[in-house]
Tab-separated table of C-alpha atoms in Angstrom:
chain	number	residue	atom	x	y	z
D	1	MET	CA	232.482	253.868	147.946
D	2	GLN	CA	233.168	254.312	144.244
D	3	PRO	CA	234.082	251.758	141.550
D	4	GLY	CA	237.829	251.202	141.293
D	5	GLN	CA	238.536	251.961	144.953
D	6	ALA	CA	239.959	249.841	147.740
D	7	ILE	CA	239.095	250.523	151.371
D	8	GLY	CA	241.201	249.123	154.185
D	9	VAL	CA	239.330	248.561	157.448
D	10	ILE	CA	241.822	248.439	160.296
D	11	GLY	CA	241.548	248.067	164.037
D	12	PRO	CA	242.462	245.735	166.897
D	13	SER	CA	240.909	242.311	167.402
D	14	GLY	CA	237.320	242.647	168.567
D	15	SER	CA	236.835	246.083	167.018
D	16	GLY	CA	234.102	244.857	164.668
D	17	LYS	CA	235.919	244.221	161.378
D	18	SER	CA	234.533	240.715	160.776
D	19	THR	CA	231.051	241.761	161.894
D	20	LEU	CA	231.134	244.605	159.360
D	21	ALA	CA	232.314	242.181	156.655
D	22	GLN	CA	229.397	239.843	157.359
D	23	ALA	CA	226.955	242.763	157.280
D	24	ILE	CA	228.293	243.922	153.898
D	25	THR	CA	227.820	240.431	152.447
D	26	GLY	CA	224.265	240.196	153.814
D	27	ALA	CA	225.040	237.443	156.334
D	28	LEU	CA	224.086	239.764	159.203
D	29	GLN	CA	221.321	242.361	159.227
D	30	PRO	CA	222.027	245.745	160.823
D	31	VAL	CA	219.701	246.746	163.657
D	32	GLY	CA	219.971	250.368	162.589
D	33	GLY	CA	220.864	252.252	159.450
D	34	SER	CA	221.215	250.545	156.085
D	35	LEU	CA	223.773	249.124	153.701
D	36	ARG	CA	223.124	249.983	150.069
D	37	LEU	CA	224.356	248.608	146.780
D	38	TYR	CA	223.396	250.629	143.698
D	39	ALA	CA	221.137	252.690	146.027
D	40	ALA	CA	219.070	249.614	146.989
D	41	ALA	CA	219.270	248.215	150.535
D	42	LEU	CA	220.933	244.806	150.716
D	43	ASP	CA	217.848	243.170	152.209
D	44	GLN	CA	215.997	244.002	148.980
D	45	TYR	CA	218.229	241.584	147.065
D	46	ASP	CA	217.542	237.892	146.737
D	47	PRO	CA	220.459	236.127	148.523
D	48	THR	CA	221.483	234.297	145.349
D	49	ARG	CA	221.398	237.520	143.378
D	50	LEU	CA	223.406	239.323	146.049
D	51	GLY	CA	226.048	236.607	145.891
D	52	GLN	CA	226.653	237.500	142.251
D	53	HIS	CA	227.440	241.083	143.243
D	54	VAL	CA	229.547	240.523	146.371
D	55	GLY	CA	232.496	238.137	146.530
D	56	PHE	CA	233.632	237.168	150.034
D	57	LEU	CA	236.737	235.647	151.559
D	58	SER	CA	236.098	234.866	155.217
D	59	GLN	CA	238.763	234.949	157.914
D	60	ARG	CA	238.410	231.185	158.369
D	61	VAL	CA	238.115	229.678	154.908
D	62	ARG	CA	235.445	227.004	154.674
D	63	LEU	CA	235.597	224.860	151.567
D	64	PHE	CA	232.640	222.874	150.269
D	65	ASP	CA	232.465	219.113	149.843
D	66	GLY	CA	233.144	219.034	146.112
D	67	THR	CA	235.883	219.539	143.568
D	68	ILE	CA	238.223	222.500	143.637
D	69	SER	CA	236.575	223.754	140.452
D	70	GLU	CA	233.133	223.577	142.092
D	71	ASN	CA	234.476	225.401	145.134
D	72	ILE	CA	235.891	228.262	143.107
D	73	ALA	CA	232.642	228.463	141.112
D	74	ARG	CA	230.646	228.577	144.397
D	75	LEU	CA	228.771	225.440	143.242
D	76	ASP	CA	227.259	227.452	140.377
D	77	PRO	CA	226.729	224.947	137.511
D	78	GLU	CA	226.524	227.818	135.022
D	79	MET	CA	229.996	229.159	135.844
D	80	ASP	CA	232.268	228.380	132.888
D	81	ALA	CA	235.695	226.784	133.224
D	82	ASP	CA	237.498	229.824	131.818
D	83	SER	CA	236.135	232.003	134.632
D	84	VAL	CA	237.261	229.446	137.227
D	85	ILE	CA	240.788	229.251	135.809
D	86	ARG	CA	241.028	233.028	135.428
D	87	ALA	CA	240.058	233.481	139.084
D	88	ALA	CA	242.575	230.840	140.194
D	89	LYS	CA	245.349	232.544	138.265
D	90	SER	CA	244.437	235.894	139.797
D	91	ALA	CA	244.755	234.320	143.252
D	92	ALA	CA	248.085	232.622	142.377
D	93	ALA	CA	246.391	229.255	142.910
D	94	HIS	CA	246.477	227.847	139.362
D	95	GLU	CA	249.923	226.200	139.457
D	96	MET	CA	249.290	224.830	142.934
D	97	ILE	CA	245.990	223.293	141.805
D	98	LEU	CA	247.585	221.674	138.761
D	99	LYS	CA	250.044	219.847	141.049
D	100	LEU	CA	247.213	218.113	142.933
D	101	PRO	CA	246.332	214.510	141.942
D	102	ASN	CA	243.370	215.437	139.743
D	103	GLY	CA	243.965	219.139	139.248
D	104	TYR	CA	240.773	221.154	139.278
D	105	GLU	CA	238.747	217.955	139.639
D	106	THR	CA	240.437	217.041	142.939
D	107	ARG	CA	237.739	216.476	145.538
D	108	LEU	CA	238.371	218.484	148.661
D	109	ARG	CA	236.962	216.014	151.181
D	110	SER	CA	239.970	213.772	150.558
D	111	ALA	CA	242.512	216.472	149.638
D	112	GLN	CA	241.680	219.112	152.220
D	113	SER	CA	243.906	217.538	154.861
D	114	ARG	CA	246.853	217.881	152.468
D	115	LEU	CA	246.295	221.592	151.859
D	116	SER	CA	248.091	224.184	153.947
D	117	GLY	CA	246.286	227.181	155.390
D	118	GLY	CA	247.842	229.365	152.696
D	119	GLN	CA	246.677	227.037	149.903
D	120	MET	CA	243.136	226.997	151.268
D	121	GLN	CA	243.218	230.783	151.504
D	122	ARG	CA	244.271	231.079	147.854
D	123	ILE	CA	241.382	228.844	146.807
D	124	GLY	CA	239.081	230.985	148.938
D	125	LEU	CA	240.448	234.134	147.286
D	126	ALA	CA	239.836	232.626	143.846
D	127	ARG	CA	236.258	231.835	144.905
D	128	ALA	CA	235.726	235.430	146.024
D	129	MET	CA	236.952	236.735	142.657
D	130	CYS	CA	235.234	234.197	140.412
D	131	GLY	CA	232.726	235.759	138.036
D	132	GLU	CA	234.257	239.206	138.626
D	133	PRO	CA	231.718	240.490	141.184
D	134	PRO	CA	231.656	244.303	141.412
D	135	ILE	CA	232.417	244.205	145.164
D	136	VAL	CA	234.932	241.898	146.819
D	137	VAL	CA	235.163	241.713	150.627
D	138	LEU	CA	238.331	240.178	152.072
D	139	ASP	CA	238.411	239.451	155.812
D	140	GLU	CA	242.027	239.123	157.020
D	141	PRO	CA	243.067	237.715	153.626
D	142	ASN	CA	246.797	237.558	154.369
D	143	SER	CA	246.627	235.758	157.719
D	144	ASN	CA	248.012	232.503	156.265
D	145	LEU	CA	249.877	233.783	153.222
D	146	ASP	CA	253.626	233.700	152.641
D	147	ALA	CA	255.482	236.458	150.752
D	148	ILE	CA	254.472	235.061	147.356
D	149	GLY	CA	250.855	234.753	148.453
D	150	THR	CA	250.899	238.322	149.800
D	151	ASP	CA	252.257	239.582	146.475
D	152	ALA	CA	249.445	237.683	144.737
D	153	LEU	CA	246.917	239.283	147.095
D	154	ASN	CA	248.208	242.762	146.247
D	155	ALA	CA	248.089	241.921	142.536
D	156	ALA	CA	244.527	240.629	142.923
D	157	ILE	CA	243.440	243.868	144.609
D	158	ARG	CA	245.023	245.870	141.775
D	159	SER	CA	243.279	243.752	139.153
D	160	ILE	CA	239.883	244.242	140.799
D	161	LYS	CA	240.429	247.996	140.912
D	162	ALA	CA	241.604	248.020	137.284
D	163	ARG	CA	238.318	246.501	136.118
D	164	LYS	CA	236.450	249.124	138.200
D	165	GLY	CA	235.510	246.729	140.954
D	166	ALA	CA	235.539	247.801	144.599
D	167	VAL	CA	237.534	246.039	147.307
D	168	ILE	CA	236.993	246.134	151.063
D	169	VAL	CA	239.806	244.584	153.085
D	170	MET	CA	239.533	243.892	156.811
D	171	ALA	CA	243.128	243.950	158.006
D	172	HIS	CA	244.883	243.386	161.308
D	173	ARG	CA	248.352	243.759	159.793
D	174	PRO	CA	248.897	246.204	156.915
D	175	ALA	CA	250.617	244.004	154.306
D	176	ALA	CA	248.322	245.295	151.547
D	177	ILE	CA	248.309	248.894	152.710
D	178	ARG	CA	249.910	250.204	149.529
D	179	GLU	CA	246.794	249.166	147.601
D	180	TYR	CA	244.269	251.031	149.775
D	181	ASP	CA	242.834	254.314	148.584
D	182	LEU	CA	240.824	254.901	151.760
D	183	LEU	CA	241.139	253.779	155.369
D	184	LEU	CA	238.421	253.169	157.938
D	185	VAL	CA	239.586	252.803	161.540
D	186	LEU	CA	237.342	250.849	163.931
D	187	GLU	CA	237.532	250.754	167.715
D	188	ASN	CA	234.993	248.994	169.939
D	189	GLY	CA	232.500	248.687	167.089
D	190	ALA	CA	232.616	252.352	166.107
D	191	ALA	CA	234.346	254.258	163.317
D	192	THR	CA	236.991	256.607	164.718
D	193	ALA	CA	238.528	257.780	161.430
D	194	PHE	CA	237.773	257.555	157.719
D	195	GLY	CA	239.279	259.149	154.638
D	196	PRO	CA	242.213	259.034	152.202
D	197	ARG	CA	244.809	256.519	153.351
D	198	ASP	CA	247.720	258.862	154.018
D	199	ASP	CA	245.529	261.436	155.764
D	200	VAL	CA	244.157	258.832	158.162
D	201	LEU	CA	247.602	257.374	158.849
D	202	ARG	CA	248.990	260.826	159.550
D	203	LYS	CA	246.270	261.498	162.121
D	204	THR	CA	246.033	258.109	163.801
D	205	VAL	CA	249.307	256.191	163.519
D	206	ARG	CA	252.430	257.335	165.345
D	207	ASN	CA	254.836	255.681	162.879
D	208	HIS	CA	252.864	256.657	159.780
D	209	HIS	CA	256.030	257.710	157.912
D	210	GLU	CA	257.407	254.169	158.172
D	211	MET	CA	254.072	252.691	157.088
D	212	HIS	CA	253.951	255.058	154.125
D	213	LEU	CA	257.425	254.002	153.052
D	214	GLU	CA	256.478	250.352	153.490
D	215	SER	CA	253.426	250.936	151.317
D	216	ASN	CA	255.701	251.938	148.441
D	217	TYR	CA	258.143	249.066	148.684
D	218	PRO	CA	258.443	247.068	145.465
D	219	LYS	CA	256.898	243.650	145.517
D	220	SER	CA	259.109	240.898	146.896
D	221	THR	CA	260.364	238.328	144.442
D	222	PRO	CA	260.017	234.574	144.888
């Protein structure tokens, strides 16, 4: 995978998308083969150091016991406020955060029950993007997002690519398909197709013409 590219990993539930996401972030170790970042195997990186290179949004967002600002900064005391706000804006979470009782200083233990799944996902997306890691892994990032949130997700993917970051999106439904450069198809834990997006769709998806047209639709407006 090259800088500035986005790969969509698609496949049915149970095909191995989330397992692959956890392996890429270093949470799981492969029993065979290797995953390499800058030619070095992931297990050669200190976990803290690896976290600076790979941002991750899990399928089920888990927020820390702390303020929203601390959550977006991944509890890193050295992360500056400008980086936190920039990440929140990229995830379309900034205005939503400002409406909370104490803004970025709202503690999530008390506020979490008032947040919708989509709001939590936007905070999780901001956390994945904070500090501009060179690789961002998004596991089913649009599962709880409305149309505005999906537009923000597409914009976030474009912004990562524009700064020469790489994005890997595990997707069950193809809302962000227009942003993918490459597609990897998984079935039963194995790769069945990989290559340029349109080539893979042409070979593997019966209604690929409709999906291609959908991928070029203009963004919806609020």
